[in-house]
Amino acid sequence: MKRDFLHVDDLTTEEIWQVLEMARDIKAKFKRREDFKPFRDHSLAMIFNKPSARTRISFETGFFRMGGHAVYLTPQDIEIGKREAVKDIARVISRYNDMIMARLFDHAHIVELAEYASVPVINALTDYNHPCQVMADIFTIWEKRGHLDDLKIVYVGDGNNMVHSWLRLATRLPLHFVCACPETYPPDSATVALAKSAGNATIAIDHDPLNAVRDATVVYTDVWASMGKKHELEERKRHFEGFQVNETLMAAAGPSAYFMHCLPAQRDIEVTDAVLESPASIVFDEAENRMHVQNAIMLFLAGHYLQ
């Protein structure tokens, strides 16, 4: 039966750990420059409605290094849901390719793409969530700490798709997750309720960043105005006053707290340059791990299991 990866909780807890362990093994193989080509003679269709440096580079490079060929499809190539119906695109691309990765605005489009595609579909970001990123995030934390015990993640900023991704991960892993956001920019209430009802995690919404970050394992942020909302940035700056991750906020978190950001960052807006470049920052390890974790996700969906 075909498997898709549209939300992080499409995987069971056991499967999440299996993917993380596969990512660790793949990363080690890449570092040793081993000949590892499980996707030889395979093709990956990459549909982009939203441009992204890390998403394209990590998927295309990773699939190539595993022996496959990735086809980059721009918004001009496929105006998904506009020039052609999503269900038509899904069925056509499935006839040519072994897997589909899509980075879209409308979450309903990725759901429909998966419904009609006959090959695995991977969500490389929608306005609702970003499951590949959160898998890379949790992998990076596991890699740095050696375990995921007593984990307090404090997200500071807009209650956006990254927050939804962490909330859905909290349905599978025992996290203490806090979203510190302005009252007017909360996460989706149904997703908060979903995370709380799973009973795996401690979930809190806080509007005081200094209070929220105390004893944090990780302080996490993202841009205040995501793609499609850049025109709101000046207005949002007023609402997000006090929510910048700066030296004062990191000091409140404690000396052992890590800083993470899914990138791209607007330096000295949501995070100071000093924090991003500090020893606490594991942002570039996090960015690198996108490739290794996505490779593991693709192998998992294709039914290739590393021993």
C-alpha positions in Angstrom: 0.0 0.0 0.0 1.2 3.5 -1.0 2.5 5.7 1.9 2.6 9.5 1.8 4.2 12.0 4.2 1.9 15.0 4.5 2.1 15.5 8.3 4.7 14.3 10.7 2.0 12.2 12.5 1.4 10.2 9.4 4.2 8.1 10.9 3.7 6.2 14.1 6.1 6.8 17.0 8.0 3.6 16.1 8.2 4.8 12.4 9.5 8.2 13.4 12.3 6.5 15.3 13.0 4.2 12.4 13.3 7.2 10.1 15.6 9.0 12.5 17.9 6.0 12.8 17.9 5.7 9.0 18.9 9.4 8.7 21.8 8.8 11.1 23.0 5.9 9.0 22.6 7.7 5.7 24.5 10.7 7.1 27.3 8.4 8.1 27.4 6.8 4.7 27.5 10.3 3.0 30.3 11.4 5.3 32.3 8.3 4.4 31.6 8.8 0.7 30.2 5.3 0.4 28.7 4.2 -2.9 25.1 4.2 -1.8 22.6 4.3 -4.7 19.2 2.8 -3.7 17.4 5.2 -6.1 19.4 4.3 -9.2 17.2 4.6 -12.3 14.5 6.4 -10.2 13.1 9.9 -10.7 11.6 12.4 -8.3 9.2 15.1 -9.4 9.7 18.3 -7.4 6.7 20.7 -7.6 7.3 24.2 -6.4 4.7 26.9 -5.9 6.9 28.5 -3.3 10.6 28.9 -4.1 13.2 27.7 -1.5 16.9 27.4 -1.5 17.2 24.7 1.2 14.3 22.6 0.0 15.4 22.4 -3.6 19.1 21.9 -2.9 18.6 19.3 -0.1 16.0 17.2 -2.1 17.8 17.4 -5.4 21.3 16.8 -4.0 20.1 14.0 -1.7 18.2 12.2 -4.4 21.1 12.5 -6.9 23.6 11.2 -4.3 21.4 8.2 -3.8 21.5 7.5 -7.6 18.3 9.1 -8.8 17.3 12.0 -11.0 15.2 14.9 -9.7 13.0 17.0 -12.0 12.5 20.6 -10.8 9.1 22.0 -11.7 8.7 25.8 -11.2 5.4 27.6 -10.7 5.6 28.6 -14.4 5.8 24.9 -15.3 2.8 23.8 -13.2 0.3 26.3 -11.9 -1.2 23.7 -9.6 -4.9 24.2 -9.1 -5.0 27.0 -11.7 -3.9 26.0 -15.1 -4.6 22.4 -14.5 -6.6 20.5 -11.9 -4.6 19.0 -9.0 -6.0 15.5 -9.5 -5.0 15.6 -13.2 -1.4 16.7 -12.4 -1.2 14.0 -9.8 -2.1 11.2 -12.2 0.0 12.5 -15.0 3.2 12.9 -13.0 2.7 9.5 -11.4 3.0 7.9 -14.8 6.5 9.5 -15.3 8.0 9.5 -11.8 8.6 7.2 -8.8 7.9 9.9 -6.2 6.5 13.4 -5.9 7.7 16.2 -3.6 5.6 19.4 -3.5 6.1 22.8 -1.8 2.8 24.6 -2.0 0.7 27.3 -0.4 -2.7 25.6 -0.1 -2.6 22.6 2.2 -5.7 21.2 0.5 -3.7 20.9 -2.7 -1.1 18.5 -1.1 -3.9 16.4 0.3 -5.6 16.2 -3.1 -2.2 15.5 -4.8 -1.6 12.5 -2.5 -5.2 11.2 -2.9 -4.9 11.0 -6.7 -1.2 10.2 -7.1 -0.3 6.5 -7.4 3.3 7.1 -6.1 4.3 8.5 -2.7 3.9 12.2 -2.1 6.0 14.2 0.3 4.9 17.5 1.8 7.9 19.9 1.5 5.9 22.7 3.1 2.4 24.2 2.9 0.9 27.1 4.7 -0.4 24.7 7.3 2.7 22.6 8.2 6.3 21.7 7.4 6.8 18.0 8.4 10.2 17.5 6.8 11.6 20.5 8.7 10.4 19.3 12.1 11.8 15.9 11.4 15.2 17.5 10.7 14.8 19.6 13.8 14.1 16.6 16.2 16.9 14.6 14.5 19.3 17.5 15.1 18.3 17.7 18.8 18.7 13.9 19.2 22.1 14.1 17.5 23.3 16.9 19.8 22.0 15.6 23.0 22.1 11.8 22.4 18.6 11.5 23.7 15.2 13.2 23.7 14.5 13.0 27.4 13.1 16.0 29.4 12.8 18.0 26.2 11.3 21.5 26.4 10.9 23.3 23.1 9.9 26.9 23.2 8.9 28.5 19.9 8.9 32.3 20.0 7.0 34.2 17.3 4.1 33.7 14.9 1.8 30.6 15.5 2.6 29.4 12.0 3.2 26.2 10.1 6.3 25.4 12.1 4.2 25.6 15.3 1.6 23.3 13.8 4.4 20.8 12.8 5.7 20.8 16.4 2.2 20.3 17.8 1.6 17.3 15.5 5.0 15.9 16.5 3.9 16.2 20.1 1.1 13.7 19.3 3.9 11.1 18.8 6.7 12.1 21.1 6.6 13.2 24.8 7.6 16.8 24.4 7.0 19.9 26.6 6.1 22.4 23.9 5.4 26.0 24.5 4.3 28.5 21.8 5.2 32.0 22.9 3.3 34.2 20.5 1.4 37.5 20.6 -2.3 37.1 21.4 -3.3 38.1 17.9 -1.1 35.5 16.2 -1.9 32.1 17.8 -1.6 28.7 16.2 -4.6 26.8 14.8 -6.8 26.0 17.7 -7.8 22.6 16.3 -4.2 21.6 16.1 -3.5 22.7 19.6 -6.5 20.6 20.8 -5.2 17.6 18.8 -1.8 17.8 20.5 -3.3 18.1 23.9 -5.8 15.3 23.4 -3.1 12.8 22.4 -1.9 12.9 26.0 1.8 12.4 25.0 3.0 15.9 25.7 2.7 19.1 27.8 1.4 21.9 25.6 1.2 25.6 26.5 0.5 28.9 24.8 2.2 31.8 26.4 2.3 35.5 25.6 5.3 36.3 27.7 8.5 35.2 26.0 10.8 35.8 29.0 8.6 33.5 31.1 8.1 30.9 28.4 11.8 30.3 27.7 12.9 29.5 31.3 14.6 26.1 31.4 14.2 25.6 27.7 16.2 22.9 25.9 15.7 24.7 22.6 14.6 28.2 21.8 13.1 28.2 18.3 12.0 30.9 16.0 11.0 31.7 12.4 10.4 34.8 10.4 7.5 36.9 11.6 6.0 37.3 8.1 6.2 34.1 6.0 6.1 34.0 2.2 2.8 35.4 1.0 2.6 37.7 4.1 5.7 39.8 3.5 3.5 42.8 3.0 2.4 42.6 6.6 6.0 42.8 8.0 5.9 46.4 9.2 2.6 45.9 10.9 3.8 42.6 12.4 6.9 44.3 13.8 4.7 46.4 16.1 2.8 43.3 17.3 5.9 41.3 17.8 7.8 43.8 19.9 9.4 41.9 22.8 9.4 38.6 20.8 12.9 39.0 19.3 15.2 36.2 20.2 18.2 38.2 21.6 20.9 37.8 24.1 18.5 38.7 27.0 16.0 36.0 26.0 18.7 33.4 25.6 20.1 34.3 29.0 16.7 33.7 30.5 16.5 30.3 28.8 19.7 29.3 30.6 23.3 28.5 29.6 22.6 25.1 28.1 19.8 26.1 25.8 20.2 25.7 22.0 18.9 28.1 19.4 17.2 26.8 16.3 15.7 28.5 13.2 14.3 26.8 10.1 15.8 29.6 7.8 15.9 31.9 6.0 16.4 34.3 8.8 15.9 38.0 8.9 18.8 38.9 11.0 18.2 41.5 13.7 14.4 41.2 13.2 13.1 37.9 14.8 16.7 37.0 15.9 19.8 39.0 16.5 22.9 38.4 14.5 24.8 37.7 17.7 22.4 34.9 18.7 22.4 33.3 15.3 26.2 33.3 15.3 26.6 32.3 18.9 27.9 28.9 20.3 24.3 28.1 21.3 23.1 28.2 17.6 22.8 24.8 15.9 21.0 26.4 12.9 23.4 25.2 10.2 23.6 21.6 11.6 19.8 21.8 11.4 19.9 23.0 7.8 22.3 20.2 6.8 20.2 17.6 8.4 17.2 18.5 6.2 19.0 16.5 3.4 19.7 13.4 5.5 16.3 13.2 7.1 14.5 13.8 3.8 16.6 11.0 2.2 15.4 8.7 5.0 11.8 9.7 4.5 12.1 9.0 0.8 13.7 5.6 1.5 11.0 4.8 4.1 8.2 5.6 1.7 9.8 3.6 -1.1 10.1 0.6 1.2 13.9 0.6 1.4 15.1 -0.1 5.0 18.6 0.2 6.1 20.0 -2.6 8.2 
